[in-house]
Tab-separated table of C-alpha atoms (C1' of nucleotides) in Angstrom:
chain	number	residue	atom	x	y	z
A	1	MET	CA	7.243	5.911	-13.701
A	2	ALA	CA	9.608	5.639	-10.769
A	3	SER	CA	8.687	3.250	-7.944
A	4	GLN	CA	8.749	4.559	-4.380
A	5	THR	CA	12.116	2.930	-3.863
A	6	GLU	CA	13.512	4.459	-7.045
A	7	GLU	CA	12.171	7.875	-6.040
A	8	ASN	CA	13.999	7.580	-2.738
A	9	TYR	CA	17.279	6.701	-4.442
A	10	LEU	CA	16.886	9.638	-6.834
A	11	LYS	CA	16.244	12.010	-3.939
A	12	SER	CA	19.332	10.792	-2.101
A	13	LEU	CA	21.441	11.019	-5.257
A	14	PHE	CA	20.231	14.560	-5.823
A	15	ASN	CA	21.091	15.575	-2.272
A	16	LEU	CA	24.499	13.867	-2.241
A	17	ALA	CA	25.720	15.132	-5.612
A	18	ASN	CA	28.848	17.285	-5.321
A	19	GLU	CA	29.909	20.104	-7.672
A	20	ALA	CA	30.830	17.532	-10.312
A	21	GLY	CA	27.455	15.899	-9.760
A	22	GLU	CA	29.143	12.663	-8.680
A	23	VAL	CA	27.991	10.238	-5.983
A	24	ASN	CA	29.902	7.206	-4.691
A	25	ILE	CA	28.200	3.860	-4.179
A	26	SER	CA	29.272	3.735	-0.536
A	27	GLU	CA	27.899	7.205	0.208
A	28	LEU	CA	24.602	6.273	-1.342
A	29	ALA	CA	24.517	2.968	0.544
A	30	GLN	CA	25.044	4.815	3.820
A	31	GLN	CA	22.443	7.462	3.017
A	32	MET	CA	19.862	4.840	1.995
A	33	GLN	CA	20.780	2.518	4.864
A	34	VAL	CA	21.216	-0.486	2.568
A	35	SER	CA	24.221	-2.626	1.571
A	36	MET	CA	26.544	-1.746	-1.308
A	37	PRO	CA	25.423	-4.714	-3.440
A	38	THR	CA	21.875	-3.423	-3.138
A	39	VAL	CA	22.963	-0.013	-4.386
A	40	ASN	CA	25.002	-1.640	-7.134
A	41	SER	CA	21.971	-3.432	-8.511
A	42	MET	CA	19.706	-0.423	-8.070
A	43	VAL	CA	22.013	1.957	-9.967
A	44	LYS	CA	21.902	-0.490	-12.879
A	45	THR	CA	18.122	-0.264	-12.800
A	46	LEU	CA	18.159	3.522	-12.553
A	47	GLN	CA	20.561	3.636	-15.491
A	48	LYS	CA	18.214	1.469	-17.588
A	49	ASN	CA	15.504	4.033	-16.878
A	50	GLY	CA	17.778	6.838	-18.086
A	51	TRP	CA	18.063	8.602	-14.737
A	52	LEU	CA	21.812	8.244	-14.257
A	53	ILE	CA	25.114	7.332	-15.843
A	54	TYR	CA	26.996	4.418	-14.374
A	55	GLU	CA	30.323	2.825	-15.246
A	56	LYS	CA	31.953	0.077	-13.180
A	57	TYR	CA	34.058	1.401	-10.322
A	58	LYS	CA	33.144	5.015	-11.145
A	59	PRO	CA	30.887	7.311	-9.130
A	60	VAL	CA	27.390	7.672	-10.597
A	61	ILE	CA	26.063	10.891	-12.140
A	62	LEU	CA	22.398	11.884	-12.466
A	63	THR	CA	21.206	12.744	-15.970
A	64	GLN	CA	19.017	15.799	-16.606
A	65	GLU	CA	15.932	13.552	-16.489
A	66	GLY	CA	17.161	12.031	-13.235
A	67	LYS	CA	17.644	15.465	-11.711
A	68	LYS	CA	14.197	16.548	-12.820
A	69	GLU	CA	12.558	13.394	-11.469
A	70	ALA	CA	14.337	13.920	-8.139
A	71	ALA	CA	13.452	17.607	-7.969
A	72	LEU	CA	9.776	16.836	-8.570
A	73	VAL	CA	9.747	14.401	-5.655
A	74	ILE	CA	11.480	17.030	-3.513
A	75	ARG	CA	8.843	19.519	-4.671
A	76	LYS	CA	6.066	17.234	-3.421
A	77	HIS	CA	7.923	16.722	-0.138
A	78	ARG	CA	8.447	20.409	0.539
A	79	LEU	CA	4.978	21.508	-0.565
A	80	THR	CA	3.572	18.892	1.803
A	81	GLU	CA	5.719	20.088	4.704
A	82	MET	CA	4.591	23.652	4.111
A	83	PHE	CA	0.955	22.594	3.869
A	84	LEU	CA	1.167	20.612	7.102
A	85	VAL	CA	2.604	23.617	8.931
A	86	ASN	CA	0.599	26.441	7.346
A	87	LYS	CA	-2.747	24.793	6.758
A	88	MET	CA	-2.910	21.988	9.298
A	89	GLY	CA	-1.170	23.482	12.298
A	90	PHE	CA	1.755	21.054	12.641
A	91	GLY	CA	5.082	22.141	14.118
A	92	TRP	CA	8.123	22.243	11.809
A	93	GLU	CA	9.618	19.376	13.790
A	94	GLU	CA	6.659	17.071	13.094
A	95	VAL	CA	6.326	17.220	9.329
A	96	HIS	CA	9.311	15.419	7.856
A	97	GLU	CA	8.139	11.874	8.488
A	98	ILE	CA	4.665	12.522	7.147
A	99	ALA	CA	5.989	14.293	4.036
A	100	GLU	CA	8.406	11.400	3.505
A	101	GLN	CA	5.353	9.263	2.778
A	102	ILE	CA	3.102	11.762	1.009
A	103	GLU	CA	5.878	12.691	-1.445
A	104	HIS	CA	5.220	9.361	-3.211
A	105	ILE	CA	1.544	10.049	-3.928
A	106	HIS	CA	0.810	10.246	-7.659
A	107	ALA	CA	-1.845	12.953	-7.877
A	108	PRO	CA	-0.727	16.160	-9.597
A	109	LYS	CA	-4.009	17.927	-8.771
A	110	PHE	CA	-3.482	17.275	-5.077
A	111	PHE	CA	-0.114	19.006	-4.957
A	112	GLU	CA	-1.206	21.795	-7.305
A	113	ARG	CA	-4.131	22.497	-5.011
A	114	MET	CA	-1.820	22.662	-1.977
A	115	ASP	CA	0.413	25.040	-3.911
A	116	GLU	CA	-2.527	27.306	-4.833
A	117	MET	CA	-3.982	27.284	-1.325
A	118	MET	CA	-0.646	28.507	0.027
A	119	GLY	CA	-0.153	31.109	-2.717
A	120	HIS	CA	2.809	29.348	-4.366
A	121	PRO	CA	5.349	29.313	-1.554
A	122	THR	CA	9.026	29.343	-2.584
A	123	VAL	CA	10.473	27.719	0.525
A	124	ASP	CA	9.458	24.970	2.952
A	125	PRO	CA	9.119	25.402	6.740
A	126	HIS	CA	12.884	24.883	7.150
A	127	GLY	CA	13.779	27.509	4.546
A	128	SER	CA	14.693	25.022	1.802
A	129	PRO	CA	13.605	26.092	-1.680
A	130	ILE	CA	10.607	24.394	-3.308
A	131	PRO	CA	11.420	23.316	-6.903
A	132	ASP	CA	8.922	24.566	-9.505
A	133	LYS	CA	6.664	22.324	-11.621
A	134	LEU	CA	9.474	21.817	-14.134
A	135	GLY	CA	11.886	20.717	-11.419
A	136	ARG	CA	13.906	23.929	-11.430
A	137	ILE	CA	15.324	25.017	-8.083
A	138	GLN	CA	15.960	28.625	-7.330
A	139	GLU	CA	19.257	28.469	-5.434
A	140	VAL	CA	19.816	31.103	-2.774
A	141	ASN	CA	23.188	31.403	-1.109
A	142	TYR	CA	22.911	32.200	2.499
A	143	LEU	CA	25.792	32.388	4.945
A	144	THR	CA	26.012	30.136	7.962
A	145	LEU	CA	25.830	32.088	11.185
A	146	SER	CA	29.400	30.866	11.832
A	147	GLN	CA	30.621	32.833	8.829
A	148	CYS	CA	29.249	36.147	10.154
A	149	LYS	CA	31.160	38.824	12.026
A	150	THR	CA	30.580	40.454	15.382
A	151	GLY	CA	28.280	43.430	15.110
A	152	GLN	CA	26.307	42.156	12.121
A	153	LEU	CA	22.519	42.088	12.163
A	154	VAL	CA	21.150	38.960	10.472
A	155	VAL	CA	17.808	37.250	9.770
A	156	LEU	CA	17.465	33.513	10.279
A	157	ALA	CA	16.518	32.230	6.804
A	158	ALA	CA	17.081	28.485	6.633
A	159	LEU	CA	18.777	25.435	8.162
A	160	THR	CA	21.482	23.084	6.906
A	161	ASN	CA	20.037	20.298	9.053
A	162	SER	CA	16.415	19.650	9.994
A	163	SER	CA	16.594	16.752	12.433
A	164	THR	CA	13.816	16.624	14.988
A	165	GLU	CA	16.291	17.144	17.835
A	166	PHE	CA	17.767	20.255	16.267
A	167	LEU	CA	14.313	21.681	15.527
A	168	GLU	CA	13.249	21.022	19.107
A	169	PHE	CA	16.392	22.769	20.312
A	170	LEU	CA	15.518	25.772	18.169
A	171	ASN	CA	11.916	25.727	19.464
A	172	SER	CA	13.202	25.836	23.036
A	173	ARG	CA	15.159	29.026	22.242
A	174	GLU	CA	12.361	30.508	20.131
A	175	LEU	CA	14.663	30.526	17.142
A	176	ASN	CA	12.185	30.686	14.246
A	177	LEU	CA	12.798	31.528	10.626
A	178	GLY	CA	12.556	35.294	10.168
A	179	LYS	CA	13.989	36.030	13.609
A	180	GLU	CA	16.474	38.907	13.687
A	181	LEU	CA	19.713	38.336	15.561
A	182	LYS	CA	22.529	40.706	16.392
A	183	ILE	CA	25.945	39.119	16.780
A	184	GLN	CA	27.354	40.320	20.073
A	185	SER	CA	30.601	38.353	20.157
A	186	LYS	CA	32.396	35.241	18.985
A	187	GLU	CA	34.539	33.138	21.288
A	188	SER	CA	37.722	32.270	19.422
A	189	TYR	CA	38.425	29.232	21.615
A	190	ASP	CA	35.340	27.168	20.676
A	191	GLN	CA	33.761	29.343	17.956
A	192	SER	CA	30.598	29.771	20.033
A	193	MET	CA	28.683	32.988	19.452
A	194	VAL	CA	26.613	35.265	21.641
A	195	VAL	CA	23.616	36.676	19.797
A	196	SER	CA	20.879	39.004	21.037
A	197	PHE	CA	17.273	39.179	19.960
A	198	LYS	CA	15.342	42.303	19.147
A	199	ASP	CA	13.000	41.922	22.075
A	200	HIS	CA	14.612	39.864	24.814
A	201	ALA	CA	17.894	38.636	26.255
A	202	SER	CA	20.858	37.121	24.454
A	203	GLU	CA	21.824	33.490	23.909
A	204	THR	CA	25.083	31.637	23.505
A	205	LEU	CA	25.091	29.310	20.494
A	206	SER	CA	27.673	26.562	20.021
A	207	GLU	CA	29.677	26.169	16.815
A	208	LYS	CA	27.589	23.127	15.917
A	209	VAL	CA	24.441	25.226	16.099
A	210	CYS	CA	25.971	28.219	14.267
A	211	ASP	CA	27.033	25.947	11.391
A	212	ARG	CA	23.450	24.802	10.996
A	213	LEU	CA	21.820	28.217	10.937
A	214	LEU	CA	21.642	29.953	7.549
A	215	VAL	CA	21.173	33.711	7.615
A	216	ARG	CA	20.835	36.815	5.469
A	217	VAL	CA	22.887	39.790	6.629
A	218	ILE	CA	20.722	42.909	6.887
A	219	GLY	CA	23.043	45.349	8.636
B	1	MET	CA	1.751	-3.961	10.201
B	2	ALA	CA	-0.167	-4.589	7.017
B	3	SER	CA	1.553	-3.849	3.691
B	4	GLN	CA	-0.301	-1.663	1.200
B	5	THR	CA	-1.290	-4.785	-0.703
B	6	GLU	CA	-2.541	-6.487	2.437
B	7	GLU	CA	-4.523	-3.383	3.374
B	8	ASN	CA	-6.183	-3.452	-0.039
B	9	TYR	CA	-7.132	-7.112	0.338
B	10	LEU	CA	-8.569	-6.439	3.810
B	11	LYS	CA	-10.610	-3.534	2.488
B	12	SER	CA	-12.035	-5.664	-0.327
B	13	LEU	CA	-12.767	-8.520	2.060
B	14	PHE	CA	-14.574	-6.134	4.388
B	15	ASN	CA	-16.682	-4.753	1.554
B	16	LEU	CA	-17.485	-8.149	0.042
B	17	ALA	CA	-18.414	-9.929	3.267
B	18	ASN	CA	-22.028	-11.135	3.296
B	19	GLU	CA	-24.278	-11.588	6.347
B	20	ALA	CA	-22.284	-14.687	7.304
B	21	GLY	CA	-19.099	-12.675	6.804
B	22	GLU	CA	-17.938	-15.072	4.088
B	23	VAL	CA	-16.042	-14.195	0.928
B	24	ASN	CA	-15.223	-16.547	-1.959
B	25	ILE	CA	-11.770	-16.665	-3.510
B	26	SER	CA	-13.175	-15.936	-6.977
B	27	GLU	CA	-15.123	-12.877	-5.777
B	28	LEU	CA	-12.028	-11.500	-4.126
B	29	ALA	CA	-9.930	-12.220	-7.212
B	30	GLN	CA	-12.382	-10.290	-9.357
B	31	GLN	CA	-12.611	-7.388	-6.923
B	32	MET	CA	-8.815	-7.154	-6.637
B	33	GLN	CA	-8.278	-7.720	-10.367
B	34	VAL	CA	-5.771	-10.520	-9.792
B	35	SER	CA	-5.789	-14.267	-10.518
B	36	MET	CA	-7.213	-16.863	-8.150
B	37	PRO	CA	-3.801	-18.387	-7.360
B	38	THR	CA	-2.644	-14.936	-6.283
B	39	VAL	CA	-5.586	-14.666	-3.921
B	40	ASN	CA	-4.990	-18.191	-2.705
B	41	SER	CA	-1.447	-17.374	-1.636
B	42	MET	CA	-2.432	-14.002	-0.183
B	43	VAL	CA	-5.202	-15.424	2.012
B	44	LYS	CA	-2.620	-17.781	3.485
B	45	THR	CA	-0.463	-14.789	4.339
B	46	LEU	CA	-3.413	-12.872	5.803
B	47	GLN	CA	-4.296	-15.907	7.884
B	48	LYS	CA	-0.748	-16.108	9.253
B	49	ASN	CA	-1.170	-12.508	10.368
B	50	GLY	CA	-4.410	-13.388	12.145
B	51	TRP	CA	-6.688	-11.296	9.974
B	52	LEU	CA	-8.837	-14.094	8.576
B	53	ILE	CA	-9.789	-17.733	8.840
B	54	TYR	CA	-9.088	-19.939	5.848
B	55	GLU	CA	-9.748	-23.587	5.174
B	56	LYS	CA	-9.129	-25.247	1.805
B	57	TYR	CA	-12.100	-24.967	-0.549
B	58	LYS	CA	-14.043	-22.879	1.983
B	59	PRO	CA	-14.872	-19.180	1.743
B	60	VAL	CA	-12.664	-16.995	3.932
B	61	ILE	CA	-13.915	-15.111	6.995
B	62	LEU	CA	-12.341	-11.994	8.509
B	63	THR	CA	-11.451	-12.205	12.190
B	64	GLN	CA	-12.267	-9.346	14.588
B	65	GLU	CA	-8.699	-8.051	14.139
B	66	GLY	CA	-9.068	-8.295	10.360
B	67	LYS	CA	-12.310	-6.327	10.462
B	68	LYS	CA	-10.759	-3.674	12.653
B	69	GLU	CA	-7.675	-3.375	10.447
B	70	ALA	CA	-9.929	-3.016	7.388
B	71	ALA	CA	-12.209	-0.483	9.070
B	72	LEU	CA	-9.236	1.650	10.072
B	73	VAL	CA	-8.042	1.777	6.460
B	74	ILE	CA	-11.584	2.684	5.377
B	75	ARG	CA	-11.570	5.378	8.070
B	76	LYS	CA	-8.412	6.904	6.596
B	77	HIS	CA	-9.908	6.730	3.099
B	78	ARG	CA	-13.165	8.422	4.034
B	79	LEU	CA	-11.601	11.080	6.254
B	80	THR	CA	-9.297	11.910	3.358
B	81	GLU	CA	-12.182	12.167	0.882
B	82	MET	CA	-14.042	14.480	3.235
B	83	PHE	CA	-10.936	16.591	3.799
B	84	LEU	CA	-10.287	16.909	0.060
B	85	VAL	CA	-13.860	18.101	-0.513
B	86	ASN	CA	-14.383	20.276	2.573
B	87	LYS	CA	-10.926	21.735	3.096
B	88	MET	CA	-9.293	21.609	-0.309
B	89	GLY	CA	-12.157	22.362	-2.665
B	90	PHE	CA	-12.230	19.147	-4.683
B	91	GLY	CA	-15.447	17.830	-6.239
B	92	TRP	CA	-16.876	14.573	-4.857
B	93	GLU	CA	-16.091	12.927	-8.202
B	94	GLU	CA	-12.351	13.709	-7.936
B	95	VAL	CA	-11.444	12.372	-4.533
B	96	HIS	CA	-11.599	8.589	-4.721
B	97	GLU	CA	-8.335	8.027	-6.578
B	98	ILE	CA	-6.369	10.368	-4.346
B	99	ALA	CA	-7.839	8.857	-1.163
B	100	GLU	CA	-7.032	5.394	-2.520
B	101	GLN	CA	-3.364	6.332	-2.158
B	102	ILE	CA	-3.460	8.455	0.985
B	103	GLU	CA	-5.336	5.737	2.921
B	104	HIS	CA	-2.016	3.839	3.114
B	105	ILE	CA	-0.100	6.610	4.858
B	106	HIS	CA	1.041	5.609	8.358
B	107	ALA	CA	0.695	8.824	10.333
B	108	PRO	CA	-2.024	8.766	13.005
B	109	LYS	CA	-1.502	12.463	13.803
B	110	PHE	CA	-2.172	13.389	10.193
B	111	PHE	CA	-5.595	11.748	10.112
B	112	GLU	CA	-6.483	12.881	13.622
B	113	ARG	CA	-5.720	16.450	12.588
B	114	MET	CA	-7.961	16.130	9.513
B	115	ASP	CA	-10.684	14.746	11.743
B	116	GLU	CA	-10.364	17.653	14.203
B	117	MET	CA	-10.244	20.286	11.479
B	118	MET	CA	-13.526	18.981	10.106
B	119	GLY	CA	-15.190	18.654	13.525
B	120	HIS	CA	-15.310	14.835	13.514
B	121	PRO	CA	-17.495	14.148	10.490
B	122	THR	CA	-19.569	10.938	10.563
B	123	VAL	CA	-19.936	10.432	6.824
B	124	ASP	CA	-17.769	10.925	3.738
B	125	PRO	CA	-18.750	13.082	0.720
B	126	HIS	CA	-20.779	10.190	-0.711
B	127	GLY	CA	-22.733	9.615	2.489
B	128	SER	CA	-20.797	6.513	3.578
B	129	PRO	CA	-20.147	6.301	7.323
B	130	ILE	CA	-16.644	7.021	8.662
B	131	PRO	CA	-15.514	4.300	11.124
B	132	ASP	CA	-14.328	5.637	14.498
B	133	LYS	CA	-10.757	5.321	15.839
B	134	LEU	CA	-11.545	1.851	17.174
B	135	GLY	CA	-12.822	0.695	13.797
B	136	ARG	CA	-16.499	0.721	14.755
B	137	ILE	CA	-18.950	1.669	12.022
B	138	GLN	CA	-22.254	3.275	12.813
B	139	GLU	CA	-24.577	1.548	10.365
B	140	VAL	CA	-27.519	3.564	9.067
B	141	ASN	CA	-30.202	1.903	7.004
B	142	TYR	CA	-31.453	4.109	4.266
B	143	LEU	CA	-33.940	3.118	1.582
B	144	THR	CA	-33.054	3.202	-2.075
B	145	LEU	CA	-35.142	5.717	-3.962
B	146	SER	CA	-36.573	2.741	-5.893
B	147	GLN	CA	-38.147	1.430	-2.696
B	148	CYS	CA	-40.084	4.655	-2.077
B	149	LYS	CA	-43.690	5.348	-2.934
B	150	THR	CA	-45.324	8.066	-5.001
B	151	GLY	CA	-46.089	11.132	-2.904
B	152	GLN	CA	-43.236	10.660	-0.433
B	153	LEU	CA	-40.842	13.500	0.355
B	154	VAL	CA	-37.268	12.275	0.754
B	155	VAL	CA	-33.764	13.643	1.369
B	156	LEU	CA	-30.832	12.323	-0.652
B	157	ALA	CA	-28.512	10.867	2.014
B	158	ALA	CA	-25.982	8.543	0.368
B	159	LEU	CA	-25.092	6.464	-2.695
B	160	THR	CA	-24.697	2.742	-3.275
B	161	ASN	CA	-22.188	3.442	-6.048
B	162	SER	CA	-19.668	6.263	-6.308
B	163	SER	CA	-18.155	5.799	-9.766
B	164	THR	CA	-16.893	8.963	-11.395
B	165	GLU	CA	-19.443	8.620	-14.202
B	166	PHE	CA	-22.375	8.339	-11.796
B	167	LEU	CA	-21.134	11.280	-9.727
B	168	GLU	CA	-20.785	13.360	-12.884
B	169	PHE	CA	-24.315	12.405	-13.877
B	170	LEU	CA	-25.572	13.556	-10.463
B	171	ASN	CA	-23.596	16.809	-10.810
B	172	SER	CA	-25.256	17.483	-14.156
B	173	ARG	CA	-28.695	17.218	-12.486
B	174	GLU	CA	-27.628	19.113	-9.362
B	175	LEU	CA	-28.391	16.050	-7.285
B	176	ASN	CA	-26.339	16.695	-4.143
B	177	LEU	CA	-26.542	15.020	-0.751
B	178	GLY	CA	-29.126	16.810	1.373
B	179	LYS	CA	-31.328	17.619	-1.630
B	180	GLU	CA	-35.053	17.196	-0.981
B	181	LEU	CA	-37.046	15.309	-3.601
B	182	LYS	CA	-40.761	14.716	-3.915
B	183	ILE	CA	-41.760	11.534	-5.725
B	184	GLN	CA	-44.282	12.519	-8.369
B	185	SER	CA	-44.812	9.158	-10.051
B	186	LYS	CA	-43.307	5.791	-10.836
B	187	GLU	CA	-43.571	4.176	-14.268
B	188	SER	CA	-44.477	0.528	-13.755
B	189	TYR	CA	-43.113	-0.485	-17.182
B	190	ASP	CA	-39.421	0.409	-16.558
B	191	GLN	CA	-39.472	1.429	-12.881
B	192	SER	CA	-38.312	4.941	-13.765
B	193	MET	CA	-39.434	7.687	-11.399
B	194	VAL	CA	-40.362	11.328	-11.813
B	195	VAL	CA	-39.166	13.452	-8.898
B	196	SER	CA	-39.509	17.182	-8.315
B	197	PHE	CA	-37.175	19.524	-6.497
B	198	LYS	CA	-38.192	22.112	-3.945
B	199	ASP	CA	-37.152	25.022	-6.113
B	200	HIS	CA	-37.211	24.058	-9.778
B	201	ALA	CA	-38.604	21.596	-12.320
B	202	SER	CA	-38.849	17.835	-12.103
B	203	GLU	CA	-36.578	15.123	-13.482
B	204	THR	CA	-37.102	11.574	-14.699
B	205	LEU	CA	-34.675	9.108	-13.119
B	206	SER	CA	-34.086	5.603	-14.524
B	207	GLU	CA	-34.322	2.481	-12.381
B	208	LYS	CA	-30.534	2.186	-12.457
B	209	VAL	CA	-30.212	5.656	-10.968
B	210	CYS	CA	-33.004	5.142	-8.402
B	211	ASP	CA	-31.305	1.953	-7.162
B	212	ARG	CA	-28.148	3.906	-6.503
B	213	LEU	CA	-29.696	6.771	-4.550
B	214	LEU	CA	-30.126	6.224	-0.813
B	215	VAL	CA	-32.692	8.416	0.906
B	216	ARG	CA	-34.340	9.226	4.218
B	217	VAL	CA	-38.104	9.639	4.061
B	218	ILE	CA	-39.195	12.892	5.687
B	219	GLY	CA	-42.813	13.138	4.711
C	1	DG	C1'	56.116	0.807	-4.774
C	2	DT	C1'	54.478	-3.043	-2.304
C	3	DA	C1'	51.176	-3.942	1.614
C	4	DT	C1'	46.969	-2.795	3.532
C	5	DA	C1'	42.607	-0.732	3.712
C	6	DT	C1'	38.708	0.812	1.383
C	7	DT	C1'	35.503	0.593	-2.096
C	8	DG	C1'	32.974	-1.840	-5.449
C	9	DT	C1'	31.332	-6.163	-7.920
C	10	DT	C1'	29.464	-10.836	-8.627
C	11	DA	C1'	27.033	-14.778	-7.279
C	12	DG	C1'	23.520	-16.758	-5.015
C	13	DA	C1'	19.652	-16.587	-1.827
C	14	DA	C1'	15.238	-14.761	0.370
C	15	DC	C1'	10.778	-12.539	0.436
C	16	DT	C1'	6.695	-10.228	-1.651
C	17	DA	C1'	3.363	-10.094	-5.046
C	18	DT	C1'	2.258	-11.518	-9.155
C	19	DC	C1'	1.532	-14.794	-13.286
C	20	DT	C1'	0.273	-19.363	-16.305
C	21	DA	C1'	-0.457	-24.249	-16.749
C	22	DA	C1'	-2.142	-28.255	-14.930
C	23	DC	C1'	-4.909	-30.565	-11.878
C	24	DA	C1'	-8.568	-31.384	-8.172
C	25	DA	C1'	-12.768	-30.532	-5.643
C	26	DA	C1'	-17.381	-28.737	-5.443
C	27	DA	C1'	-21.489	-27.173	-7.534
C	28	DT	C1'	-24.775	-27.329	-11.210
C	29	DT	C1'	-27.490	-29.398	-14.647
C	30	DG	C1'	-29.748	-32.470	-17.554
D	1	DC	C1'	-26.412	-39.586	-10.389
D	2	DA	C1'	-23.222	-38.967	-14.023
D	3	DA	C1'	-21.439	-35.237	-16.944
D	4	DT	C1'	-20.146	-30.709	-17.169
D	5	DT	C1'	-19.060	-26.288	-15.408
D	6	DT	C1'	-17.274	-23.535	-11.920
D	7	DT	C1'	-14.300	-22.818	-8.324
D	8	DG	C1'	-10.118	-23.570	-5.973
D	9	DT	C1'	-5.289	-25.520	-5.402
D	10	DT	C1'	-0.475	-26.698	-6.495
D	11	DA	C1'	3.667	-26.170	-8.899
D	12	DG	C1'	6.799	-23.472	-11.010
D	13	DA	C1'	8.245	-19.030	-13.016
D	14	DT	C1'	9.096	-13.839	-13.016
D	15	DA	C1'	10.138	-9.161	-11.310
D	16	DG	C1'	11.517	-6.038	-7.609
D	17	DT	C1'	14.244	-5.116	-3.566
D	18	DT	C1'	16.913	-6.726	-0.315
D	19	DC	C1'	20.683	-9.633	1.969
D	20	DT	C1'	25.549	-12.250	2.904
D	21	DA	C1'	29.781	-14.258	1.338
D	22	DA	C1'	33.439	-14.145	-1.630
D	23	DC	C1'	36.237	-11.820	-4.663
D	24	DA	C1'	38.291	-7.798	-7.400
D	25	DA	C1'	39.759	-3.155	-8.206
D	26	DT	C1'	41.209	1.237	-6.454
D	27	DA	C1'	43.143	4.210	-3.017
D	28	DT	C1'	46.127	4.985	1.006
D	29	DA	C1'	50.147	4.445	3.778
D	30	DC	C1'	54.393	3.309	5.108
DNA sequence: GTATATTGTTAGAACTATCTAACAAAATTG
DNA sequence: CAATTTTGTTAGATAGTTCTAACAATATAC
């Protein structure tokens, strides 16, 4: 069974993996906020446990078991976030830190019960998919708002970043998941966009913000 | 801040403390399921942190800060047990192991929210008192069923032991907290007692069981 | 295509929580 | 009260997770 530390490395590896499924030691060190020698010794441990493939001076690659282990931790994290928001009344900006701890609890019944109580949600409060019990993730490919064209009607579906500051920014503009936005215009100079809401006035959103908003086009 | 291990030692110390507040190294070693040298080195660490007083060859004594730290962990444990039973539908025999892990979560808001959602409960599902936010425990002195006399009417209020096996035994006899029992007779040979329920037939309870049932006399 | 910068590795140390073996103090018992 | 048992301590080792310093390999740049 993976230790808490190992679970955290697996999660980071899973999130950092590129198309080839490769992760560099330095990337991982930065993500985990530890030194490279620490990562070096930890990847050797993770390899012994069969969770990844490591060869000197090569990027590491998660094995199928490693991916599954990681996805199951992510499942616990996202179920917890959803439970905190839907059943305990927390805001989407408050749940990450708590879920970061609860994801390491070893109690299948606890997470299954959460799942049942919520009617088997497929996404977390930030729109990220919740892996199933076998660690399978249903990938959905949204567009970033930046990629959309003037005149399109879109629904805010997920985020590419869920930092507290960004979530608080979205709260201040009442930008919730499910919100419908119409793209009024795009400024070619700085890529900022003007969007209007169904009910009230329009907003100008910077490129940085538009890159972080994932949407479904509905018209 | 106490590590998970330190929190577990503090909890055990709190539970083992006698009237004088003293705990022997060997007792603690047995309770924690570790060797005496391990306890010896840990009590030195706990002393450095100001949670107990230790002198060579003397029993250890928790300080006020140590007691508070312990009580706050116990608070998190008991709030969690109550939440699992009242809000998540678990049986009282299923919650100990899960709470044993969740008690180490550092997220005041999480436990405060549980507390609010349940309307500030004063006892856990096994009748044990929940310490308040300052670590104060409201002690209630119940009698064991063994101490009661024939003819008395009592309410089952708490347990002196909450092992899964005992809780499952109580489930099988529908002996829940709040149940009213009338003491029909006590067998002087083996101290077993015959009790009757308000609604249905009577039961014979062994001395072992009677010692573990805490009651309030109501008539 | 060598020089430099970046990335990765090894060696050795520290800290936490644990152990066993050996020894010492305190408590119990005849 | 001396002998024995129980309890507690010290020393030294191990495993996990981290570090810094020094060095080595790979990648980048002129």
